[in-house]
């Protein structure tokens, strides 16, 4: 998974509006989650779906917005913003390099075409 994460990082390096996670020896990359900047995450996700690429938004609500924490009040503007940007790409130990290249190319086209 770290190798796949490293590959994604290389393939997505320099793609505008995409922020990739840091690859560290401790990170096992159960998910590979990027940030899609500019408020276009959902449009990008739809474009990837049309290209046959499954993605996931695992945490659409920040923790402080969950009903169990509603009584605490407050708010976290940073986590609110991040919840609108996160998008998890296909990830796994057997993910083929060709598949990653296709995902990265589709993602790059999605963020570039909508500008």
CSV table of N, CA, C and O in Angstrom, one decimal:
chain,number,residue,atom,x,y,z
A,1,UNK,N,0.8,-1.2,0.0
A,1,UNK,CA,0.0,0.0,0.0
A,1,UNK,C,0.9,1.3,0.0
A,1,UNK,O,0.5,2.2,-0.6
A,2,UNK,N,2.0,1.2,0.7
A,2,UNK,CA,2.9,2.4,0.7
A,2,UNK,C,3.4,2.6,-0.7
A,2,UNK,O,3.6,3.8,-1.1
A,3,UNK,N,3.8,1.6,-1.4
A,3,UNK,CA,4.3,1.7,-2.7
A,3,UNK,C,3.2,2.3,-3.6
A,3,UNK,O,3.5,3.2,-4.4
A,4,UNK,N,2.0,1.8,-3.5
A,4,UNK,CA,0.9,2.4,-4.3
A,4,UNK,C,0.7,3.9,-3.9
A,4,UNK,O,0.4,4.7,-4.8
A,5,UNK,N,0.8,4.2,-2.6
A,5,UNK,CA,0.6,5.6,-2.2
A,5,UNK,C,1.8,6.5,-2.8
A,5,UNK,O,1.5,7.6,-3.3
A,6,UNK,N,3.0,5.9,-2.8
A,6,UNK,CA,4.1,6.7,-3.4
A,6,UNK,C,3.8,6.9,-4.9
A,6,UNK,O,4.1,8.0,-5.4
A,7,UNK,N,3.4,5.9,-5.6
A,7,UNK,CA,3.1,6.0,-7.0
A,7,UNK,C,2.0,7.1,-7.2
A,7,UNK,O,2.2,7.9,-8.1
A,8,UNK,N,0.9,7.0,-6.5
A,8,UNK,CA,-0.1,8.1,-6.6
A,8,UNK,C,0.5,9.5,-6.4
A,8,UNK,O,0.3,10.4,-7.2
A,9,UNK,N,1.3,9.6,-5.4
A,9,UNK,CA,2.0,10.9,-5.1
A,9,UNK,C,2.8,11.4,-6.3
A,9,UNK,O,2.8,12.6,-6.7
A,10,UNK,N,3.5,10.5,-6.9
A,10,UNK,CA,4.3,10.8,-8.1
A,10,UNK,C,3.4,11.2,-9.3
A,10,UNK,O,3.7,12.2,-10.0
A,11,UNK,N,2.4,10.4,-9.5
A,11,UNK,CA,1.5,10.6,-10.6
A,11,UNK,C,0.7,11.9,-10.5
A,11,UNK,O,0.4,12.6,-11.5
A,12,UNK,N,0.4,12.3,-9.3
A,12,UNK,CA,-0.4,13.5,-9.0
A,12,UNK,C,0.4,14.7,-8.7
A,12,UNK,O,-0.2,15.8,-8.5
A,13,UNK,N,1.7,14.6,-8.6
A,13,UNK,CA,2.5,15.7,-8.3
A,13,UNK,C,2.3,16.8,-9.4
A,13,UNK,O,2.4,16.5,-10.6
A,14,UNK,N,2.0,18.0,-8.9
A,14,UNK,CA,1.8,19.1,-9.9
A,14,UNK,C,0.4,19.2,-10.5
A,14,UNK,O,0.2,20.2,-11.2
A,15,UNK,N,-0.5,18.3,-10.1
A,15,UNK,CA,-1.8,18.4,-10.6
A,15,UNK,C,-2.5,19.6,-9.8
A,15,UNK,O,-2.5,19.5,-8.6
A,16,UNK,N,-3.0,20.6,-10.5
A,16,UNK,CA,-3.6,21.7,-9.8
A,16,UNK,C,-4.8,21.3,-9.0
A,16,UNK,O,-5.6,20.4,-9.4
A,17,UNK,N,-5.0,21.9,-7.9
A,17,UNK,CA,-6.2,21.7,-7.0
A,17,UNK,C,-6.2,20.4,-6.3
A,17,UNK,O,-7.2,20.1,-5.7
A,18,UNK,N,-5.1,19.6,-6.4
A,18,UNK,CA,-5.1,18.3,-5.7
A,18,UNK,C,-4.0,18.3,-4.7
A,18,UNK,O,-2.8,18.7,-5.0
A,19,UNK,N,-4.3,18.0,-3.4
A,19,UNK,CA,-3.3,17.9,-2.3
A,19,UNK,C,-3.3,16.4,-1.9
A,19,UNK,O,-4.3,15.8,-1.6
A,20,UNK,N,-2.1,15.8,-2.0
A,20,UNK,CA,-1.9,14.4,-1.7
A,20,UNK,C,-1.4,14.2,-0.3
A,20,UNK,O,-0.8,15.1,0.2
A,21,UNK,N,-1.7,13.1,0.3
A,21,UNK,CA,-1.1,12.9,1.7
A,21,UNK,C,0.4,12.6,1.6
A,21,UNK,O,0.9,12.1,0.6
A,22,UNK,N,1.0,12.8,2.8
A,22,UNK,CA,2.4,12.5,2.9
A,22,UNK,C,2.6,11.0,3.1
A,22,UNK,O,1.8,10.4,3.9
A,23,UNK,N,3.6,10.5,2.5
A,23,UNK,CA,3.9,9.1,2.7
A,23,UNK,C,5.0,9.0,3.8
A,23,UNK,O,6.0,9.5,3.6
A,24,UNK,N,4.6,8.3,4.9
A,24,UNK,CA,5.6,8.1,6.0
A,24,UNK,C,5.7,6.6,6.2
A,24,UNK,O,4.8,5.8,5.9
A,25,UNK,N,6.8,6.2,6.9
A,25,UNK,CA,6.9,4.7,7.2
A,25,UNK,C,5.8,4.2,8.1
A,25,UNK,O,5.5,3.0,8.0
A,26,UNK,N,5.2,5.0,8.9
A,26,UNK,CA,4.1,4.6,9.8
A,26,UNK,C,2.8,4.4,9.2
A,26,UNK,O,1.9,3.8,9.7
A,27,UNK,N,2.5,5.1,8.1
A,27,UNK,CA,1.2,5.2,7.4
A,27,UNK,C,1.0,3.9,6.6
A,27,UNK,O,1.8,3.6,5.7
A,28,UNK,N,-0.1,3.2,6.8
A,28,UNK,CA,-0.4,2.0,6.1
A,28,UNK,C,-1.3,2.2,4.9
A,28,UNK,O,-1.5,1.2,4.2
A,29,UNK,N,-1.9,3.3,4.8
A,29,UNK,CA,-2.8,3.7,3.7
A,29,UNK,C,-3.9,2.7,3.5
A,29,UNK,O,-4.1,2.1,2.4
A,30,UNK,N,-4.7,2.5,4.5
A,30,UNK,CA,-6.0,1.8,4.4
A,30,UNK,C,-6.8,2.5,3.3
A,30,UNK,O,-7.5,1.9,2.6
A,31,UNK,N,-6.7,3.8,3.3
A,31,UNK,CA,-7.4,4.7,2.3
A,31,UNK,C,-6.3,5.6,1.7
A,31,UNK,O,-5.4,5.9,2.4
A,32,UNK,N,-6.5,6.0,0.5
A,32,UNK,CA,-5.7,7.0,-0.1
A,32,UNK,C,-6.6,8.2,-0.4
A,32,UNK,O,-7.4,8.2,-1.3
A,33,UNK,N,-6.5,9.2,0.5
A,33,UNK,CA,-7.5,10.3,0.4
A,33,UNK,C,-6.7,11.6,0.0
A,33,UNK,O,-5.8,12.0,0.7
A,34,UNK,N,-7.2,12.2,-1.0
A,34,UNK,CA,-6.7,13.5,-1.5
A,34,UNK,C,-7.7,14.6,-1.1
A,34,UNK,O,-8.8,14.3,-0.8
A,35,UNK,N,-7.2,15.8,-1.2
A,35,UNK,CA,-8.1,17.0,-1.1
A,35,UNK,C,-8.2,17.6,-2.4
A,35,UNK,O,-7.3,17.8,-3.2
A,36,UNK,N,-9.5,17.9,-2.8
A,36,UNK,CA,-9.8,18.5,-4.0
A,36,UNK,C,-10.2,20.0,-3.7
A,36,UNK,O,-11.2,20.2,-3.1
A,37,UNK,N,-9.3,20.9,-4.0
A,37,UNK,CA,-9.5,22.3,-3.6
A,37,UNK,C,-10.5,23.0,-4.6
A,37,UNK,O,-10.7,22.5,-5.7
A,38,UNK,N,-11.0,24.1,-4.1
A,38,UNK,CA,-11.8,24.9,-5.0
A,38,UNK,C,-13.3,24.6,-5.0
A,38,UNK,O,-14.1,25.0,-5.8
A,39,UNK,N,-13.8,23.8,-4.0
A,39,UNK,CA,-15.2,23.5,-3.9
A,39,UNK,C,-15.7,22.6,-5.0
A,39,UNK,O,-16.9,22.6,-5.3
A,40,UNK,N,-14.9,21.8,-5.7
A,40,UNK,CA,-15.3,21.1,-6.8
A,40,UNK,C,-15.3,19.6,-6.6
A,40,UNK,O,-15.4,18.8,-7.5
A,41,UNK,N,-15.1,19.1,-5.4
A,41,UNK,CA,-15.0,17.7,-5.1
A,41,UNK,C,-16.1,16.9,-5.6
A,41,UNK,O,-15.8,15.8,-6.3
A,42,UNK,N,-17.3,17.3,-5.5
A,42,UNK,CA,-18.5,16.4,-5.9
A,42,UNK,C,-18.5,16.4,-7.5
A,42,UNK,O,-18.8,15.3,-8.0
A,43,UNK,N,-18.2,17.5,-8.1
A,43,UNK,CA,-18.1,17.4,-9.6
A,43,UNK,C,-17.0,16.6,-10.1
A,43,UNK,O,-17.2,15.8,-11.1
A,44,UNK,N,-15.9,16.6,-9.4
A,44,UNK,CA,-14.7,15.8,-9.8
A,44,UNK,C,-15.1,14.3,-9.6
A,44,UNK,O,-14.8,13.4,-10.4
A,45,UNK,N,-15.8,14.0,-8.5
A,45,UNK,CA,-16.2,12.6,-8.2
A,45,UNK,C,-17.1,12.1,-9.2
A,45,UNK,O,-17.0,11.0,-9.7
A,46,UNK,N,-18.1,12.9,-9.7
A,46,UNK,CA,-19.0,12.5,-10.7
A,46,UNK,C,-18.3,12.3,-12.0
A,46,UNK,O,-18.6,11.3,-12.7
A,47,UNK,N,-17.3,13.1,-12.3
A,47,UNK,CA,-16.5,12.9,-13.6
A,47,UNK,C,-15.7,11.6,-13.5
A,47,UNK,O,-15.7,10.8,-14.5
A,48,UNK,N,-15.1,11.3,-12.4
A,48,UNK,CA,-14.4,10.0,-12.2
A,48,UNK,C,-15.4,8.8,-12.3
A,48,UNK,O,-15.1,7.8,-13.0
A,49,UNK,N,-16.6,9.0,-11.8
A,49,UNK,CA,-17.6,7.9,-11.9
A,49,UNK,C,-17.9,7.7,-13.4
A,49,UNK,O,-18.1,6.5,-13.8
A,50,UNK,N,-18.1,8.7,-14.1
A,50,UNK,CA,-18.4,8.6,-15.6
A,50,UNK,C,-17.3,7.9,-16.3
A,50,UNK,O,-17.5,7.2,-17.3
A,51,UNK,N,-16.0,8.0,-15.8
A,51,UNK,CA,-14.9,7.4,-16.4
A,51,UNK,C,-14.7,5.9,-15.8
A,51,UNK,O,-13.7,5.3,-16.1
A,52,UNK,N,-15.7,5.5,-15.0
A,52,UNK,CA,-15.6,4.1,-14.5
A,52,UNK,C,-14.7,4.0,-13.3
A,52,UNK,O,-14.3,2.9,-13.0
A,53,UNK,N,-14.4,5.1,-12.6
A,53,UNK,CA,-13.5,5.0,-11.4
A,53,UNK,C,-14.3,5.2,-10.2
A,53,UNK,O,-14.9,6.3,-10.0
A,54,UNK,N,-14.3,4.3,-9.3
A,54,UNK,CA,-15.1,4.4,-8.0
A,54,UNK,C,-14.2,5.1,-7.0
A,54,UNK,O,-13.0,4.9,-6.9
A,55,UNK,N,-14.9,6.1,-6.3
A,55,UNK,CA,-14.2,6.8,-5.3
A,55,UNK,C,-15.2,6.8,-4.1
A,55,UNK,O,-16.3,6.3,-4.1
A,56,UNK,N,-14.7,7.3,-2.9
A,56,UNK,CA,-15.5,7.3,-1.7
A,56,UNK,C,-15.2,8.5,-0.9
A,56,UNK,O,-14.1,9.0,-0.9
A,57,UNK,N,-16.3,9.0,-0.3
A,57,UNK,CA,-16.1,10.1,0.7
A,57,UNK,C,-16.5,9.4,2.1
A,57,UNK,O,-17.6,9.2,2.4
A,58,UNK,N,-15.5,9.0,2.8
A,58,UNK,CA,-15.7,8.2,4.0
A,58,UNK,C,-16.2,9.1,5.2
A,58,UNK,O,-16.9,8.6,6.0
A,59,UNK,N,-15.9,10.3,5.2
A,59,UNK,CA,-16.2,11.2,6.4
A,59,UNK,C,-16.9,12.5,5.9
A,59,UNK,O,-16.3,13.5,5.9
A,60,UNK,N,-18.1,12.4,5.4
A,60,UNK,CA,-18.8,13.5,4.8
A,60,UNK,C,-19.2,14.6,5.9
A,60,UNK,O,-19.4,15.7,5.6
A,61,UNK,N,-19.2,14.2,7.2
A,61,UNK,CA,-19.5,15.1,8.3
A,61,UNK,C,-18.4,15.1,9.2
A,61,UNK,O,-17.9,14.0,9.6
A,62,UNK,N,-17.9,16.3,9.6
A,62,UNK,CA,-16.9,16.3,10.6
A,62,UNK,C,-17.4,15.7,12.0
A,62,UNK,O,-18.6,15.8,12.2
A,63,UNK,N,-16.5,15.2,12.8
A,63,UNK,CA,-16.9,14.6,14.0
A,63,UNK,C,-17.8,15.5,14.9
A,63,UNK,O,-18.8,15.1,15.5
A,64,UNK,N,-17.5,16.8,15.0
A,64,UNK,CA,-18.2,17.7,15.8
A,64,UNK,C,-19.6,17.9,15.3
A,64,UNK,O,-20.5,18.5,16.0
A,65,UNK,N,-19.9,17.5,14.1
A,65,UNK,CA,-21.3,17.7,13.5
A,65,UNK,C,-22.2,16.5,13.7
A,65,UNK,O,-23.3,16.5,13.4
A,66,UNK,N,-21.6,15.4,14.2
A,66,UNK,CA,-22.4,14.2,14.5
A,66,UNK,C,-23.4,14.4,15.6
A,66,UNK,O,-23.1,15.1,16.6
A,67,UNK,N,-24.6,13.8,15.5
A,67,UNK,CA,-25.6,14.0,16.5
A,67,UNK,C,-25.1,13.8,18.0
A,67,UNK,O,-25.5,14.5,18.9
A,68,UNK,N,-24.3,12.8,18.1
A,68,UNK,CA,-23.8,12.5,19.5
A,68,UNK,C,-23.1,13.6,20.1
A,68,UNK,O,-23.0,13.8,21.4
A,69,UNK,N,-22.5,14.5,19.3
A,69,UNK,CA,-21.7,15.7,19.9
A,69,UNK,C,-22.5,17.0,19.8
A,69,UNK,O,-21.9,18.0,20.1
A,70,UNK,N,-23.7,17.0,19.3
A,70,UNK,CA,-24.5,18.2,19.1
A,70,UNK,C,-24.6,19.0,20.3
A,70,UNK,O,-24.6,20.3,20.3
A,71,UNK,N,-24.7,18.4,21.5
A,71,UNK,CA,-24.9,19.2,22.7
A,71,UNK,C,-23.7,20.0,23.1
A,71,UNK,O,-23.8,20.9,23.9
A,72,UNK,N,-22.5,19.7,22.5
A,72,UNK,CA,-21.3,20.4,22.8
A,72,UNK,C,-21.3,21.8,22.2
A,72,UNK,O,-20.5,22.7,22.6
A,73,UNK,N,-22.0,22.0,21.1
A,73,UNK,CA,-22.0,23.3,20.4
A,73,UNK,C,-20.7,23.6,19.8
A,73,UNK,O,-19.9,22.7,19.6
A,74,UNK,N,-20.5,24.8,19.5
A,74,UNK,CA,-19.3,25.3,18.9
A,74,UNK,C,-19.3,25.0,17.4
A,74,UNK,O,-20.3,25.0,16.7
A,75,UNK,N,-18.1,24.7,16.9
A,75,UNK,CA,-17.9,24.5,15.5
A,75,UNK,C,-16.5,24.5,15.2
A,75,UNK,O,-15.7,25.0,15.9
A,76,UNK,N,-16.1,23.8,14.1
A,76,UNK,CA,-14.7,23.7,13.7
A,76,UNK,C,-14.6,24.0,12.2
A,76,UNK,O,-14.9,23.2,11.4
A,77,UNK,N,-14.4,25.3,11.9
A,77,UNK,CA,-14.4,25.7,10.5
A,77,UNK,C,-13.4,25.0,9.6
A,77,UNK,O,-13.6,24.7,8.5
A,78,UNK,N,-12.2,24.6,10.2
A,78,UNK,CA,-11.2,23.9,9.4
A,78,UNK,C,-11.8,22.5,9.1
A,78,UNK,O,-11.7,22.1,7.9
A,79,UNK,N,-12.3,21.8,10.0
A,79,UNK,CA,-12.8,20.4,9.7
A,79,UNK,C,-14.1,20.5,8.8
A,79,UNK,O,-14.3,19.7,7.9
A,80,UNK,N,-14.9,21.6,8.9
A,80,UNK,CA,-16.0,21.8,8.0
A,80,UNK,C,-15.5,21.9,6.6
A,80,UNK,O,-16.1,21.3,5.7
A,81,UNK,N,-14.5,22.7,6.4
A,81,UNK,CA,-13.9,22.9,5.1
A,81,UNK,C,-13.3,21.6,4.5
A,81,UNK,O,-13.5,21.3,3.3
A,82,UNK,N,-12.5,20.9,5.3
A,82,UNK,CA,-11.9,19.7,4.9
A,82,UNK,C,-12.9,18.6,4.5
A,82,UNK,O,-12.7,17.8,3.5
A,83,UNK,N,-14.0,18.6,5.2
A,83,UNK,CA,-15.1,17.6,4.9
A,83,UNK,C,-15.7,17.8,3.5
A,83,UNK,O,-16.2,16.8,2.9
A,84,UNK,N,-15.6,19.0,3.0
A,84,UNK,CA,-16.0,19.3,1.6
A,84,UNK,C,-15.0,19.0,0.5
A,84,UNK,O,-15.3,19.1,-0.6
A,85,UNK,N,-13.8,18.7,1.0
A,85,UNK,CA,-12.7,18.5,0.0
A,85,UNK,C,-12.2,17.1,-0.1
A,85,UNK,O,-11.6,16.7,-1.2
A,86,UNK,N,-12.4,16.2,0.9
A,86,UNK,CA,-11.7,14.9,0.9
A,86,UNK,C,-12.4,13.9,-0.1
A,86,UNK,O,-13.6,13.9,-0.3
A,87,UNK,N,-11.5,13.2,-0.8
A,87,UNK,CA,-12.0,12.2,-1.8
A,87,UNK,C,-11.0,11.0,-1.7
A,87,UNK,O,-9.8,11.2,-1.9
A,88,UNK,N,-11.5,9.8,-1.5
A,88,UNK,CA,-10.6,8.7,-1.4
A,88,UNK,C,-10.6,7.9,-2.8
A,88,UNK,O,-11.7,7.6,-3.3
A,89,UNK,N,-9.4,7.7,-3.3
A,89,UNK,CA,-9.2,7.0,-4.6
A,89,UNK,C,-9.1,5.5,-4.3
A,89,UNK,O,-8.8,5.0,-3.2
A,90,UNK,N,-9.2,4.7,-5.4
A,90,UNK,CA,-9.0,3.3,-5.3
A,90,UNK,C,-7.6,3.0,-4.7
A,90,UNK,O,-6.6,3.6,-5.1
A,91,UNK,N,-7.6,2.0,-3.7
A,91,UNK,CA,-6.4,1.7,-3.0
A,91,UNK,C,-6.4,0.3,-2.7
A,91,UNK,O,-7.4,-0.3,-2.3
A,92,UNK,N,-5.2,-0.4,-2.7
A,92,UNK,CA,-5.1,-1.8,-2.3
A,92,UNK,C,-3.7,-2.3,-2.6
A,92,UNK,O,-3.0,-1.7,-3.4
A,93,UNK,N,-3.3,-3.3,-2.0
A,93,UNK,CA,-2.0,-3.9,-2.1
A,93,UNK,C,-1.7,-4.4,-3.5
A,93,UNK,O,-0.6,-4.5,-4.0
A,94,UNK,N,-2.8,-4.8,-4.2
A,94,UNK,CA,-2.6,-5.4,-5.6
A,94,UNK,C,-3.0,-4.4,-6.7
A,94,UNK,O,-3.2,-4.8,-7.8
A,95,UNK,N,-3.1,-3.1,-6.4
A,95,UNK,CA,-3.5,-2.1,-7.3
A,95,UNK,C,-2.5,-2.0,-8.4
A,95,UNK,O,-1.3,-1.7,-8.1
A,96,UNK,N,-2.8,-2.2,-9.6
A,96,UNK,CA,-1.9,-2.2,-10.8
A,96,UNK,C,-1.5,-0.8,-11.1
A,96,UNK,O,-2.2,0.1,-11.0
A,97,UNK,N,-0.2,-0.7,-11.5
A,97,UNK,CA,0.3,0.6,-11.9
A,97,UNK,C,-0.5,1.2,-13.0
A,97,UNK,O,-0.7,2.4,-13.0
A,98,UNK,N,-1.0,0.4,-14.0
A,98,UNK,CA,-1.8,0.9,-15.1
A,98,UNK,C,-3.1,1.5,-14.6
A,98,UNK,O,-3.6,2.5,-15.1
A,99,UNK,N,-3.7,0.8,-13.6
A,99,UNK,CA,-4.9,1.3,-13.0
A,99,UNK,C,-4.7,2.7,-12.3
A,99,UNK,O,-5.4,3.6,-12.5
A,100,UNK,N,-3.6,2.8,-11.6
A,100,UNK,CA,-3.3,4.0,-10.9
A,100,UNK,C,-3.0,5.1,-11.9
A,100,UNK,O,-3.4,6.3,-11.7
A,101,UNK,N,-2.4,4.8,-13.0
A,101,UNK,CA,-2.1,5.8,-14.1
A,101,UNK,C,-3.4,6.3,-14.7
A,101,UNK,O,-3.6,7.5,-14.9
A,102,UNK,N,-4.4,5.4,-14.9
A,102,UNK,CA,-5.7,5.8,-15.4
A,102,UNK,C,-6.4,6.6,-14.4
A,102,UNK,O,-7.1,7.6,-14.8
A,103,UNK,N,-6.4,6.3,-13.1
A,103,UNK,CA,-7.1,7.1,-12.1
A,103,UNK,C,-6.5,8.5,-12.0
A,103,UNK,O,-7.2,9.5,-12.0
A,104,UNK,N,-5.2,8.6,-12.0
A,104,UNK,CA,-4.5,9.8,-12.0
A,104,UNK,C,-4.8,10.7,-13.2
A,104,UNK,O,-5.0,11.9,-13.1
A,105,UNK,N,-4.8,10.1,-14.4
A,105,UNK,CA,-5.1,10.8,-15.6
A,105,UNK,C,-6.5,11.4,-15.6
A,105,UNK,O,-6.8,12.5,-16.0
A,106,UNK,N,-7.4,10.5,-15.1
A,106,UNK,CA,-8.8,10.9,-15.1
A,106,UNK,C,-9.0,12.1,-14.0
A,106,UNK,O,-9.7,13.0,-14.3
A,107,UNK,N,-8.3,11.9,-12.9
A,107,UNK,CA,-8.4,13.0,-11.9
A,107,UNK,C,-7.8,14.3,-12.4
A,107,UNK,O,-8.4,15.4,-12.2
A,108,UNK,N,-6.7,14.2,-13.0
A,108,UNK,CA,-6.1,15.4,-13.6
A,108,UNK,C,-7.0,16.1,-14.6
A,108,UNK,O,-7.1,17.3,-14.6
A,109,UNK,N,-7.6,15.3,-15.5
A,109,UNK,CA,-8.5,15.8,-16.5
A,109,UNK,C,-9.7,16.5,-15.8
A,109,UNK,O,-10.2,17.5,-16.2
A,110,UNK,N,-10.2,15.8,-14.8
A,110,UNK,CA,-11.4,16.3,-14.1
A,110,UNK,C,-11.2,17.7,-13.5
A,110,UNK,O,-12.0,18.6,-13.5
A,111,UNK,N,-10.0,17.9,-12.9
A,111,UNK,CA,-9.8,19.2,-12.2
A,111,UNK,C,-9.4,20.2,-13.2
A,111,UNK,O,-9.6,21.4,-13.0
A,112,UNK,N,-8.8,19.8,-14.3
A,112,UNK,CA,-8.3,20.8,-15.3
A,112,UNK,C,-9.5,21.2,-16.2
A,112,UNK,O,-9.6,22.4,-16.6
A,113,UNK,N,-10.3,20.3,-16.6
A,113,UNK,CA,-11.4,20.6,-17.6
A,113,UNK,C,-12.4,21.6,-17.0
A,113,UNK,O,-13.0,22.4,-17.7
A,114,UNK,N,-12.6,21.5,-15.7
A,114,UNK,CA,-13.6,22.4,-15.1
A,114,UNK,C,-13.2,23.7,-14.7
A,114,UNK,O,-13.9,24.5,-14.1
A,115,UNK,N,-12.0,24.1,-15.1
A,115,UNK,CA,-11.4,25.4,-14.8
A,115,UNK,C,-12.0,26.5,-15.6
A,115,UNK,O,-12.4,26.5,-16.7
